[in-house]
Amino acid sequence: MPSFGRLPRIPSPGWFPLIGAGIGFAAIMLFVSTGSQDVDANVSIPQEEWVSPTLLPEAEELINSTTTTLKSGDNAISALVRLGFDHSTSHFLISKANAAYKLKNIRAGQSFKRVDSSSSTDIYYNVSGEKRLHLQKENSSTAQWQATLDERTVYSRERFASGTIKDSLFASAETAGMDQRTTMNLVDIFAWDIDFARDLRNGDSFQVVYEERYDDEGKMLESSILAAEFTNQGNQFRAVRYEQANGKIDYFTPEGKSMRKAYLKAPVKFSRISSTFKTKRKHPVLGYTRAHRGVDYAAPSGTPIHAIGDGFVTFVGWKNGYGNFVELRHNNRNHTTSYAHMRSYAKGLKRGMKVRQGKIIGYVGMTGLATGPHLHFEFRSRGRAVNPLTVKHPPAQPVATTERQRFQAQTAPLLASLKENPVQLAWD
Ligand SMILES: [Zn+2]
């Protein structure tokens, strides 16, 4: 459809910094525990073939353009009326659109745009980042309204960012030019190897090759990491994205081992650790030394708590000093994990219920004996508490031997984008 030619062009200044502004992660920070080091993150964007923000041609014969955004409780009729169509025309337009897209499904926040030009009247409604409903009527006495569902152009660009952590991963990643979505993805990729809530240190570093996808109005649709490296306390981890022959996309080490393991390294993604696993310590509330059989994650009240592995719920409820308490038994029946002091449980969480790794089971609180909001987390093997931070777990299925060559061919160029980065013990 040539109709986009009549849309006004997107003004080039100003749109780019707006990308990602709607992501609600503003309050999330990853803190590092010790020291300070004055190495700033840096960014470079080697591929500048990125399309200019002037995505649409000039509108030469544009006469008038009006946009209206749906409020909550609003509907398509009232939106079209606001654009200057009378009630019966609005009803007619909605029934006309039906074959292409049902305007009953529309949500608050979405917009209708009316464009009047010398040759036609057009109505645009963005169904998604990839699709746009277009209603058009030529300016002639015999013309009829036509409805089509048009493909929108999706733009993508590959980016590279690297940085050294100073105070917080999110701050360093932002300095490196990464949006928060990409930083979250980075945390998720290494979640089986690195306890981001506890183990980050100043001087830890990262490199990320990622692809951003934008719609034709410059709004970011998604960001996927193609290859990444994270160096945590001198341990270097690398991951590469690979689409397997069966179509499944996952992350693997450069050697083709899965990044996934039976257990996540930590049940929360963001926190400041308050107490590590010790056999004896002074209990902050009881005021006497006793064995502390777990790891405490001090985190803001309401921080999501994730099941670290697949399993089922064996206990949900109040348990004395532990407050609101959840226990899971894992697929390896010898292993249980427990989560204490929760503010609340995930909706519908019940004893006997199956849970998948990563599923939110509750939220950090300070119920029971707790001086502040934190998660008390225990890992037990055959009923005996073990230090969850030192337990080693075997990885999931590697890349099939039959597709090793395919894996090498696809991932080698991505891994080559990561710089050779000899581990430096600069923070010691
Ligand atoms: Zn504790």
PDB file of N, CA and C in Angstrom, residues 7-8 62 64-71 74 78-85 109-116 122-126 217:
ATOM      1  N   LEU A   7       1.436  10.069   5.254  1.00  0.00           N
ATOM      2  CA  LEU A   7       1.643  10.338   6.677  1.00  0.00           C
ATOM      3  C   LEU A   7       2.717  11.401   6.841  1.00  0.00           C
ATOM      4  N   PRO A   8       2.572  12.245   7.834  1.00  0.00           N
ATOM      5  CA  PRO A   8       3.638  13.218   8.066  1.00  0.00           C
ATOM      6  C   PRO A   8       4.904  12.503   8.494  1.00  0.00           C
ATOM      7  N   LEU A  62      -0.287  17.004   2.277  1.00  0.00           N
ATOM      8  CA  LEU A  62      -0.989  16.893   3.541  1.00  0.00           C
ATOM      9  C   LEU A  62      -1.793  18.161   3.808  1.00  0.00           C
ATOM     10  N   ASN A  64      -4.363  18.091   6.610  1.00  0.00           N
ATOM     11  CA  ASN A  64      -4.576  18.135   8.053  1.00  0.00           C
ATOM     12  C   ASN A  64      -4.351  16.757   8.659  1.00  0.00           C
ATOM     13  N   SER A  65      -3.838  16.724   9.874  1.00  0.00           N
ATOM     14  CA  SER A  65      -3.608  15.456  10.562  1.00  0.00           C
ATOM     15  C   SER A  65      -3.959  15.621  12.038  1.00  0.00           C
ATOM     16  N   THR A  66      -4.762  14.700  12.554  1.00  0.00           N
ATOM     17  CA  THR A  66      -5.181  14.757  13.957  1.00  0.00           C
ATOM     18  C   THR A  66      -4.988  13.384  14.582  1.00  0.00           C
ATOM     19  N   THR A  67      -4.534  13.361  15.815  1.00  0.00           N
ATOM     20  CA  THR A  67      -4.363  12.091  16.522  1.00  0.00           C
ATOM     21  C   THR A  67      -5.142  12.147  17.822  1.00  0.00           C
ATOM     22  N   THR A  68      -5.777  11.030  18.171  1.00  0.00           N
ATOM     23  CA  THR A  68      -6.432  10.958  19.471  1.00  0.00           C
ATOM     24  C   THR A  68      -6.049   9.653  20.145  1.00  0.00           C
ATOM     25  N   THR A  69      -5.770   9.733  21.429  1.00  0.00           N
ATOM     26  CA  THR A  69      -5.326   8.555  22.180  1.00  0.00           C
ATOM     27  C   THR A  69      -6.441   8.073  23.091  1.00  0.00           C
ATOM     28  N   LEU A  70      -6.620   6.763  23.132  1.00  0.00           N
ATOM     29  CA  LEU A  70      -7.689   6.175  23.943  1.00  0.00           C
ATOM     30  C   LEU A  70      -7.364   6.248  25.427  1.00  0.00           C
ATOM     31  N   LYS A  71      -8.331   6.747  26.183  1.00  0.00           N
ATOM     32  CA  LYS A  71      -8.195   6.751  27.642  1.00  0.00           C
ATOM     33  C   LYS A  71      -8.849   5.479  28.172  1.00  0.00           C
ATOM     34  N   ASP A  74     -12.510   4.235  27.420  1.00  0.00           N
ATOM     35  CA  ASP A  74     -12.794   4.837  26.121  1.00  0.00           C
ATOM     36  C   ASP A  74     -13.104   3.742  25.101  1.00  0.00           C
ATOM     37  N   SER A  78     -16.027   6.667  20.342  1.00  0.00           N
ATOM     38  CA  SER A  78     -15.776   8.022  20.842  1.00  0.00           C
ATOM     39  C   SER A  78     -14.468   8.586  20.287  1.00  0.00           C
ATOM     40  N   ALA A  79     -13.481   7.693  20.046  1.00  0.00           N
ATOM     41  CA  ALA A  79     -12.225   8.166  19.447  1.00  0.00           C
ATOM     42  C   ALA A  79     -12.484   8.717  18.046  1.00  0.00           C
ATOM     43  N   LEU A  80     -13.282   7.988  17.264  1.00  0.00           N
ATOM     44  CA  LEU A  80     -13.570   8.437  15.894  1.00  0.00           C
ATOM     45  C   LEU A  80     -14.414   9.709  15.898  1.00  0.00           C
ATOM     46  N   VAL A  81     -15.311   9.812  16.872  1.00  0.00           N
ATOM     47  CA  VAL A  81     -16.111  11.040  16.992  1.00  0.00           C
ATOM     48  C   VAL A  81     -15.189  12.226  17.292  1.00  0.00           C
ATOM     49  N   ARG A  82     -14.208  11.995  18.170  1.00  0.00           N
ATOM     50  CA  ARG A  82     -13.248  13.069  18.471  1.00  0.00           C
ATOM     51  C   ARG A  82     -12.450  13.478  17.235  1.00  0.00           C
ATOM     52  N   LEU A  83     -12.292  12.529  16.296  1.00  0.00           N
ATOM     53  CA  LEU A  83     -11.556  12.850  15.065  1.00  0.00           C
ATOM     54  C   LEU A  83     -12.449  13.543  14.035  1.00  0.00           C
ATOM     55  N   GLY A  84     -13.712  13.787  14.406  1.00  0.00           N
ATOM     56  CA  GLY A  84     -14.571  14.587  13.538  1.00  0.00           C
ATOM     57  C   GLY A  84     -15.581  13.802  12.727  1.00  0.00           C
ATOM     58  N   PHE A  85     -15.679  12.479  12.954  1.00  0.00           N
ATOM     59  CA  PHE A  85     -16.690  11.693  12.242  1.00  0.00           C
ATOM     60  C   PHE A  85     -17.967  11.680  13.072  1.00  0.00           C
ATOM     61  N   GLY A 109      -4.456   3.856  25.689  1.00  0.00           N
ATOM     62  CA  GLY A 109      -3.067   4.158  25.353  1.00  0.00           C
ATOM     63  C   GLY A 109      -2.808   4.074  23.855  1.00  0.00           C
ATOM     64  N   GLN A 110      -3.651   3.345  23.123  1.00  0.00           N
ATOM     65  CA  GLN A 110      -3.511   3.237  21.675  1.00  0.00           C
ATOM     66  C   GLN A 110      -4.098   4.485  21.014  1.00  0.00           C
ATOM     67  N   SER A 111      -3.631   4.778  19.810  1.00  0.00           N
ATOM     68  CA  SER A 111      -4.060   6.019  19.158  1.00  0.00           C
ATOM     69  C   SER A 111      -4.685   5.785  17.790  1.00  0.00           C
ATOM     70  N   PHE A 112      -5.605   6.652  17.452  1.00  0.00           N
ATOM     71  CA  PHE A 112      -6.126   6.743  16.093  1.00  0.00           C
ATOM     72  C   PHE A 112      -5.572   8.009  15.472  1.00  0.00           C
ATOM     73  N   LYS A 113      -5.217   7.912  14.201  1.00  0.00           N
ATOM     74  CA  LYS A 113      -4.745   9.101  13.502  1.00  0.00           C
ATOM     75  C   LYS A 113      -5.602   9.310  12.263  1.00  0.00           C
ATOM     76  N   ARG A 114      -6.071  10.532  12.107  1.00  0.00           N
ATOM     77  CA  ARG A 114      -6.819  10.879  10.900  1.00  0.00           C
ATOM     78  C   ARG A 114      -5.958  11.812  10.073  1.00  0.00           C
ATOM     79  N   VAL A 115      -5.828  11.495   8.785  1.00  0.00           N
ATOM     80  CA  VAL A 115      -5.059  12.342   7.880  1.00  0.00           C
ATOM     81  C   VAL A 115      -5.941  12.716   6.697  1.00  0.00           C
ATOM     82  N   ASP A 116      -6.123  14.014   6.502  1.00  0.00           N
ATOM     83  CA  ASP A 116      -6.881  14.492   5.344  1.00  0.00           C
ATOM     84  C   ASP A 116      -5.910  15.095   4.347  1.00  0.00           C
ATOM     85  N   ASP A 122      -7.771   9.379   5.412  1.00  0.00           N
ATOM     86  CA  ASP A 122      -7.192   8.131   5.902  1.00  0.00           C
ATOM     87  C   ASP A 122      -7.273   8.078   7.414  1.00  0.00           C
ATOM     88  N   ILE A 123      -7.535   6.871   7.925  1.00  0.00           N
ATOM     89  CA  ILE A 123      -7.498   6.650   9.373  1.00  0.00           C
ATOM     90  C   ILE A 123      -6.501   5.524   9.629  1.00  0.00           C
ATOM     91  N   TYR A 124      -5.590   5.766  10.563  1.00  0.00           N
ATOM     92  CA  TYR A 124      -4.582   4.755  10.892  1.00  0.00           C
ATOM     93  C   TYR A 124      -4.727   4.348  12.346  1.00  0.00           C
ATOM     94  N   TYR A 125      -4.604   3.053  12.583  1.00  0.00           N
ATOM     95  CA  TYR A 125      -4.618   2.551  13.953  1.00  0.00           C
ATOM     96  C   TYR A 125      -3.530   1.487  14.061  1.00  0.00           C
ATOM     97  N   ASN A 126      -2.545   1.716  14.932  1.00  0.00           N
ATOM     98  CA  ASN A 126      -1.452   0.751  15.087  1.00  0.00           C
ATOM     99  C   ASN A 126      -1.916  -0.436  15.921  1.00  0.00           C
ATOM    100  N   GLU A 217       7.817   3.996  13.826  1.00  0.00           N
ATOM    101  CA  GLU A 217       7.728   5.298  14.483  1.00  0.00           C
ATOM    102  C   GLU A 217       8.850   5.467  15.508  1.00  0.00           C
TER     103      GLU A 217
END
